[in-house]
Short mmCIF file of N, CA and C in Angstrom, two decimals:
data_model
loop_
_atom_site.label_atom_id
_atom_site.label_comp_id
_atom_site.label_asym_id
_atom_site.label_seq_id
_atom_site.Cartn_x
_atom_site.Cartn_y
_atom_site.Cartn_z
N GLN A 1 0.84 -1.19 0.00
CA GLN A 1 0.00 0.00 0.00
C GLN A 1 0.88 1.24 0.00
N VAL A 2 0.66 2.09 -0.99
CA VAL A 2 1.43 3.33 -1.09
C VAL A 2 0.63 4.46 -0.47
N GLN A 3 1.26 5.20 0.41
CA GLN A 3 0.62 6.38 1.01
C GLN A 3 1.31 7.63 0.48
N LEU A 4 0.47 8.61 0.14
CA LEU A 4 0.96 9.87 -0.42
C LEU A 4 0.43 11.02 0.43
N VAL A 5 1.33 11.94 0.78
CA VAL A 5 0.93 13.08 1.60
C VAL A 5 1.41 14.36 0.93
N GLU A 6 0.44 15.19 0.54
CA GLU A 6 0.75 16.46 -0.10
C GLU A 6 0.91 17.57 0.94
N SER A 7 1.68 18.58 0.57
CA SER A 7 1.81 19.78 1.40
C SER A 7 2.23 20.94 0.50
N GLY A 8 2.13 22.15 1.05
CA GLY A 8 2.61 23.32 0.32
C GLY A 8 1.54 24.19 -0.31
N GLY A 9 0.30 23.76 -0.21
CA GLY A 9 -0.75 24.60 -0.77
C GLY A 9 -0.95 25.87 0.03
N GLY A 10 -1.76 26.76 -0.52
CA GLY A 10 -2.03 28.01 0.18
C GLY A 10 -2.68 29.01 -0.74
N ALA A 11 -2.71 30.27 -0.29
CA ALA A 11 -3.30 31.35 -1.06
C ALA A 11 -2.20 32.27 -1.57
N VAL A 12 -2.34 32.67 -2.82
CA VAL A 12 -1.33 33.53 -3.45
C VAL A 12 -2.02 34.44 -4.46
N GLN A 13 -1.41 35.57 -4.73
CA GLN A 13 -1.96 36.47 -5.74
C GLN A 13 -1.52 36.04 -7.13
N ALA A 14 -2.30 36.44 -8.12
CA ALA A 14 -1.97 36.13 -9.51
C ALA A 14 -0.56 36.61 -9.83
N GLY A 15 0.17 35.76 -10.55
CA GLY A 15 1.55 36.07 -10.88
C GLY A 15 2.55 35.49 -9.90
N GLY A 16 2.06 35.03 -8.77
CA GLY A 16 2.92 34.48 -7.74
C GLY A 16 3.29 33.02 -7.99
N SER A 17 4.00 32.45 -7.01
CA SER A 17 4.49 31.08 -7.12
C SER A 17 4.21 30.29 -5.85
N LEU A 18 4.09 28.99 -6.02
CA LEU A 18 3.97 28.05 -4.90
C LEU A 18 4.71 26.78 -5.29
N ARG A 19 5.19 26.05 -4.29
CA ARG A 19 5.77 24.74 -4.54
C ARG A 19 5.04 23.71 -3.69
N LEU A 20 4.46 22.74 -4.36
CA LEU A 20 3.79 21.65 -3.68
C LEU A 20 4.76 20.48 -3.53
N SER A 21 4.57 19.74 -2.44
CA SER A 21 5.39 18.56 -2.19
C SER A 21 4.48 17.35 -2.00
N CYS A 22 4.98 16.18 -2.37
CA CYS A 22 4.26 14.93 -2.17
C CYS A 22 5.24 13.90 -1.66
N ALA A 23 5.10 13.52 -0.41
CA ALA A 23 5.95 12.50 0.19
C ALA A 23 5.31 11.13 -0.01
N ALA A 24 6.09 10.18 -0.51
CA ALA A 24 5.56 8.86 -0.84
C ALA A 24 6.18 7.79 0.06
N SER A 25 5.32 6.92 0.56
CA SER A 25 5.80 5.80 1.39
C SER A 25 6.07 4.61 0.48
N VAL A 26 7.18 4.67 -0.26
CA VAL A 26 7.57 3.60 -1.17
C VAL A 26 8.99 3.19 -0.85
N ARG A 27 9.37 2.01 -1.36
CA ARG A 27 10.75 1.55 -1.14
C ARG A 27 11.71 2.47 -1.89
N THR A 28 11.34 2.80 -3.11
CA THR A 28 12.12 3.72 -3.91
C THR A 28 11.22 4.35 -4.96
N LEU A 29 11.51 5.61 -5.30
CA LEU A 29 10.70 6.29 -6.31
C LEU A 29 10.85 5.63 -7.68
N GLN A 30 11.88 4.84 -7.86
CA GLN A 30 12.04 4.16 -9.15
C GLN A 30 10.94 3.14 -9.39
N ASP A 31 10.24 2.75 -8.32
CA ASP A 31 9.19 1.75 -8.43
C ASP A 31 7.87 2.33 -8.94
N VAL A 32 7.75 3.66 -8.95
CA VAL A 32 6.45 4.26 -9.25
C VAL A 32 6.58 5.44 -10.21
N VAL A 33 5.50 5.65 -10.94
CA VAL A 33 5.29 6.86 -11.71
C VAL A 33 4.46 7.79 -10.84
N MET A 34 4.86 9.05 -10.76
CA MET A 34 4.15 10.00 -9.91
C MET A 34 3.55 11.11 -10.76
N ALA A 35 2.37 11.55 -10.36
CA ALA A 35 1.69 12.59 -11.13
C ALA A 35 0.96 13.56 -10.22
N TRP A 36 0.65 14.70 -10.77
CA TRP A 36 -0.21 15.68 -10.11
C TRP A 36 -1.47 15.87 -10.96
N PHE A 37 -2.59 15.92 -10.27
CA PHE A 37 -3.87 16.26 -10.86
C PHE A 37 -4.45 17.41 -10.05
N ARG A 38 -5.47 18.04 -10.60
CA ARG A 38 -6.16 19.08 -9.83
C ARG A 38 -7.64 19.04 -10.15
N GLN A 39 -8.42 19.53 -9.19
CA GLN A 39 -9.87 19.56 -9.37
C GLN A 39 -10.41 20.86 -8.82
N ALA A 40 -11.00 21.64 -9.72
CA ALA A 40 -11.65 22.89 -9.34
C ALA A 40 -13.11 22.61 -9.01
N PRO A 41 -13.77 23.48 -8.23
CA PRO A 41 -15.17 23.25 -7.87
C PRO A 41 -16.04 23.11 -9.11
N GLY A 42 -16.84 22.05 -9.13
CA GLY A 42 -17.76 21.83 -10.23
C GLY A 42 -17.13 21.30 -11.50
N LYS A 43 -15.84 20.97 -11.45
CA LYS A 43 -15.16 20.48 -12.65
C LYS A 43 -14.57 19.09 -12.40
N GLU A 44 -14.27 18.40 -13.49
CA GLU A 44 -13.65 17.09 -13.38
C GLU A 44 -12.18 17.23 -12.99
N ARG A 45 -11.65 16.14 -12.44
CA ARG A 45 -10.24 16.13 -12.10
C ARG A 45 -9.40 16.20 -13.38
N GLU A 46 -8.40 17.07 -13.36
CA GLU A 46 -7.61 17.38 -14.55
C GLU A 46 -6.15 16.97 -14.37
N PHE A 47 -5.58 16.36 -15.39
CA PHE A 47 -4.16 16.01 -15.37
C PHE A 47 -3.31 17.28 -15.41
N VAL A 48 -2.28 17.32 -14.56
CA VAL A 48 -1.38 18.48 -14.51
C VAL A 48 0.02 18.11 -15.01
N ALA A 49 0.62 17.08 -14.40
CA ALA A 49 2.00 16.72 -14.77
C ALA A 49 2.30 15.31 -14.29
N VAL A 50 3.29 14.69 -14.95
CA VAL A 50 3.72 13.34 -14.58
C VAL A 50 5.24 13.26 -14.68
N ILE A 51 5.83 12.43 -13.83
CA ILE A 51 7.27 12.18 -13.88
C ILE A 51 7.50 10.68 -13.78
N GLY A 52 8.37 10.16 -14.63
CA GLY A 52 8.65 8.75 -14.67
C GLY A 52 9.43 8.27 -13.45
N GLY A 53 9.47 6.95 -13.28
CA GLY A 53 10.11 6.36 -12.12
C GLY A 53 11.56 6.73 -11.93
N ARG A 54 12.28 6.93 -13.03
CA ARG A 54 13.69 7.30 -12.94
C ARG A 54 13.90 8.79 -13.12
N GLY A 55 12.80 9.53 -13.26
CA GLY A 55 12.89 10.98 -13.31
C GLY A 55 13.23 11.56 -14.66
N GLY A 56 13.52 10.72 -15.65
CA GLY A 56 13.96 11.24 -16.93
C GLY A 56 12.84 11.67 -17.85
N TYR A 57 11.63 11.26 -17.52
CA TYR A 57 10.49 11.58 -18.38
C TYR A 57 9.53 12.47 -17.61
N THR A 58 9.16 13.57 -18.23
CA THR A 58 8.13 14.44 -17.67
C THR A 58 7.18 14.86 -18.79
N TYR A 59 5.95 15.13 -18.39
CA TYR A 59 4.95 15.57 -19.36
C TYR A 59 3.95 16.44 -18.63
N TYR A 60 3.42 17.46 -19.35
CA TYR A 60 2.54 18.44 -18.71
C TYR A 60 1.24 18.60 -19.45
N GLY A 61 0.21 18.97 -18.71
CA GLY A 61 -1.04 19.34 -19.33
C GLY A 61 -0.89 20.66 -20.07
N ASP A 62 -1.70 20.87 -21.08
CA ASP A 62 -1.58 22.07 -21.91
C ASP A 62 -1.73 23.35 -21.11
N SER A 63 -2.60 23.33 -20.10
CA SER A 63 -2.90 24.56 -19.37
C SER A 63 -1.76 25.00 -18.44
N VAL A 64 -0.80 24.12 -18.17
CA VAL A 64 0.28 24.47 -17.25
C VAL A 64 1.66 24.42 -17.91
N GLU A 65 1.72 23.92 -19.13
CA GLU A 65 3.00 23.81 -19.85
C GLU A 65 3.72 25.16 -19.87
N GLY A 66 5.00 25.15 -19.48
CA GLY A 66 5.79 26.37 -19.47
C GLY A 66 5.71 27.16 -18.18
N ARG A 67 4.75 26.83 -17.31
CA ARG A 67 4.61 27.55 -16.04
C ARG A 67 4.90 26.66 -14.83
N PHE A 68 4.58 25.38 -14.95
CA PHE A 68 4.76 24.43 -13.85
C PHE A 68 5.92 23.49 -14.19
N THR A 69 6.60 23.03 -13.13
CA THR A 69 7.69 22.08 -13.30
C THR A 69 7.56 20.98 -12.26
N ILE A 70 7.57 19.74 -12.72
CA ILE A 70 7.53 18.59 -11.81
C ILE A 70 8.96 18.07 -11.66
N SER A 71 9.31 17.71 -10.43
CA SER A 71 10.65 17.19 -10.18
C SER A 71 10.57 16.23 -9.00
N ARG A 72 11.68 15.57 -8.70
CA ARG A 72 11.66 14.62 -7.60
C ARG A 72 13.00 14.61 -6.89
N ASP A 73 12.96 14.22 -5.63
CA ASP A 73 14.16 14.00 -4.82
C ASP A 73 14.09 12.55 -4.37
N ALA A 74 14.89 11.70 -5.02
CA ALA A 74 14.81 10.27 -4.74
C ALA A 74 15.18 9.95 -3.30
N ALA A 75 16.15 10.67 -2.76
CA ALA A 75 16.59 10.39 -1.39
C ALA A 75 15.48 10.69 -0.39
N LYS A 76 14.70 11.73 -0.66
CA LYS A 76 13.60 12.10 0.24
C LYS A 76 12.30 11.42 -0.14
N LYS A 77 12.29 10.67 -1.24
CA LYS A 77 11.07 10.01 -1.73
C LYS A 77 9.94 11.03 -1.86
N THR A 78 10.28 12.15 -2.42
CA THR A 78 9.35 13.27 -2.53
C THR A 78 9.33 13.81 -3.95
N VAL A 79 8.13 14.11 -4.42
CA VAL A 79 7.94 14.73 -5.72
C VAL A 79 7.42 16.15 -5.51
N TYR A 80 7.86 17.05 -6.35
CA TYR A 80 7.50 18.46 -6.20
C TYR A 80 6.76 18.96 -7.44
N LEU A 81 5.98 19.99 -7.23
CA LEU A 81 5.37 20.71 -8.34
C LEU A 81 5.62 22.19 -8.11
N GLN A 82 6.55 22.75 -8.85
CA GLN A 82 6.82 24.18 -8.78
C GLN A 82 5.86 24.89 -9.72
N MET A 83 5.09 25.80 -9.16
CA MET A 83 4.07 26.50 -9.93
C MET A 83 4.40 27.98 -9.98
N ASN A 84 4.68 28.48 -11.16
CA ASN A 84 5.01 29.89 -11.36
C ASN A 84 3.94 30.57 -12.21
N SER A 85 3.94 31.88 -12.19
CA SER A 85 2.99 32.67 -12.97
C SER A 85 1.56 32.18 -12.76
N LEU A 86 1.22 31.98 -11.51
CA LEU A 86 -0.10 31.43 -11.19
C LEU A 86 -1.22 32.37 -11.63
N GLU A 87 -2.31 31.77 -12.04
CA GLU A 87 -3.49 32.49 -12.52
C GLU A 87 -4.69 32.06 -11.68
N PRO A 88 -5.73 32.90 -11.61
CA PRO A 88 -6.93 32.51 -10.85
C PRO A 88 -7.50 31.17 -11.33
N GLU A 89 -7.32 30.87 -12.61
CA GLU A 89 -7.81 29.60 -13.16
C GLU A 89 -7.06 28.38 -12.61
N ASP A 90 -5.96 28.61 -11.95
CA ASP A 90 -5.22 27.51 -11.33
C ASP A 90 -5.78 27.12 -9.96
N THR A 91 -6.74 27.88 -9.47
CA THR A 91 -7.36 27.57 -8.19
C THR A 91 -8.03 26.21 -8.23
N ALA A 92 -7.62 25.34 -7.30
CA ALA A 92 -8.13 23.96 -7.28
C ALA A 92 -7.54 23.24 -6.08
N VAL A 93 -8.07 22.05 -5.83
CA VAL A 93 -7.41 21.12 -4.94
C VAL A 93 -6.44 20.29 -5.78
N TYR A 94 -5.20 20.26 -5.37
CA TYR A 94 -4.16 19.53 -6.11
C TYR A 94 -3.88 18.20 -5.43
N TYR A 95 -3.91 17.14 -6.24
CA TYR A 95 -3.73 15.79 -5.74
C TYR A 95 -2.46 15.16 -6.32
N CYS A 96 -1.77 14.44 -5.47
CA CYS A 96 -0.64 13.62 -5.89
C CYS A 96 -1.15 12.20 -6.13
N ALA A 97 -0.62 11.54 -7.15
CA ALA A 97 -1.06 10.20 -7.49
C ALA A 97 0.13 9.34 -7.89
N ALA A 98 -0.02 8.03 -7.71
CA ALA A 98 1.07 7.11 -8.04
C ALA A 98 0.53 5.90 -8.79
N SER A 99 1.37 5.38 -9.67
CA SER A 99 1.01 4.20 -10.46
C SER A 99 2.29 3.49 -10.89
N GLN A 100 2.11 2.28 -11.39
CA GLN A 100 3.27 1.56 -11.95
C GLN A 100 3.54 2.00 -13.38
N TYR A 101 2.56 2.63 -14.02
CA TYR A 101 2.68 2.94 -15.43
C TYR A 101 2.40 4.40 -15.70
N ILE A 102 3.00 4.92 -16.76
CA ILE A 102 2.74 6.28 -17.20
C ILE A 102 1.29 6.39 -17.66
N GLY A 103 0.63 7.46 -17.23
CA GLY A 103 -0.74 7.69 -17.68
C GLY A 103 -1.10 9.14 -17.52
N TYR A 104 -2.13 9.54 -18.23
CA TYR A 104 -2.54 10.95 -18.22
C TYR A 104 -3.99 11.11 -17.82
N LYS A 105 -4.60 10.00 -17.39
CA LYS A 105 -5.98 10.03 -16.96
C LYS A 105 -6.07 9.61 -15.50
N GLU A 106 -7.11 10.08 -14.84
CA GLU A 106 -7.35 9.75 -13.44
C GLU A 106 -7.39 8.23 -13.24
N SER A 107 -8.00 7.53 -14.20
CA SER A 107 -8.18 6.08 -14.07
C SER A 107 -6.87 5.31 -14.14
N SER A 108 -5.80 5.95 -14.56
CA SER A 108 -4.50 5.28 -14.67
C SER A 108 -3.80 5.13 -13.32
N TYR A 109 -4.30 5.82 -12.30
CA TYR A 109 -3.60 5.87 -11.02
C TYR A 109 -4.43 5.22 -9.93
N ASN A 110 -3.78 4.37 -9.13
CA ASN A 110 -4.50 3.65 -8.10
C ASN A 110 -4.17 4.10 -6.68
N TYR A 111 -3.22 5.02 -6.54
CA TYR A 111 -2.92 5.57 -5.22
C TYR A 111 -3.03 7.09 -5.28
N TRP A 112 -3.69 7.66 -4.27
CA TRP A 112 -3.96 9.09 -4.25
C TRP A 112 -3.73 9.68 -2.87
N GLY A 113 -3.23 10.91 -2.85
CA GLY A 113 -3.19 11.66 -1.61
C GLY A 113 -4.53 12.31 -1.34
N ARG A 114 -4.60 13.02 -0.23
CA ARG A 114 -5.86 13.66 0.15
C ARG A 114 -6.03 15.03 -0.48
N GLY A 115 -5.00 15.56 -1.03
CA GLY A 115 -5.09 16.84 -1.72
C GLY A 115 -4.68 18.02 -0.87
N THR A 116 -4.30 19.09 -1.55
CA THR A 116 -3.94 20.34 -0.89
C THR A 116 -4.53 21.49 -1.70
N GLN A 117 -5.13 22.45 -1.01
CA GLN A 117 -5.84 23.54 -1.68
C GLN A 117 -4.87 24.62 -2.15
N VAL A 118 -5.06 25.04 -3.38
CA VAL A 118 -4.33 26.19 -3.93
C VAL A 118 -5.37 27.21 -4.37
N THR A 119 -5.24 28.43 -3.86
CA THR A 119 -6.17 29.49 -4.20
C THR A 119 -5.37 30.68 -4.75
N VAL A 120 -5.73 31.10 -5.95
CA VAL A 120 -5.04 32.22 -6.60
C VAL A 120 -6.04 33.35 -6.78
N SER A 121 -5.74 34.48 -6.20
CA SER A 121 -6.64 35.64 -6.29
C SER A 121 -6.14 36.62 -7.34
N SER A 122 -7.09 37.33 -7.92
CA SER A 122 -6.74 38.28 -8.98
C SER A 122 -6.41 39.66 -8.43
#
């Protein structure tokens, strides 16, 4: 059983930055693919970014490409999401997810954190 714990959410003004963290209870990050999703009120959960087990592969959703960066610290078993140039449309609960395989849909992931709120004001 993989446990994921997110942190780092908060409130920020448009144009600002936040860094989210996701600590994973795994033997090694090489065993899992890690991703970030987000869900705004009244909307479906949306793919944000994914990083491969060895960290060499990353991919981003269209709405965050060029503004967000996913990275990992294997020693800390932690994955990060650096969010820059934040916009009010980025307001959502952000979830960390884990899987054995690369995927870009919610259904591809079988382990989820509880989420952390990000609020961007204009």
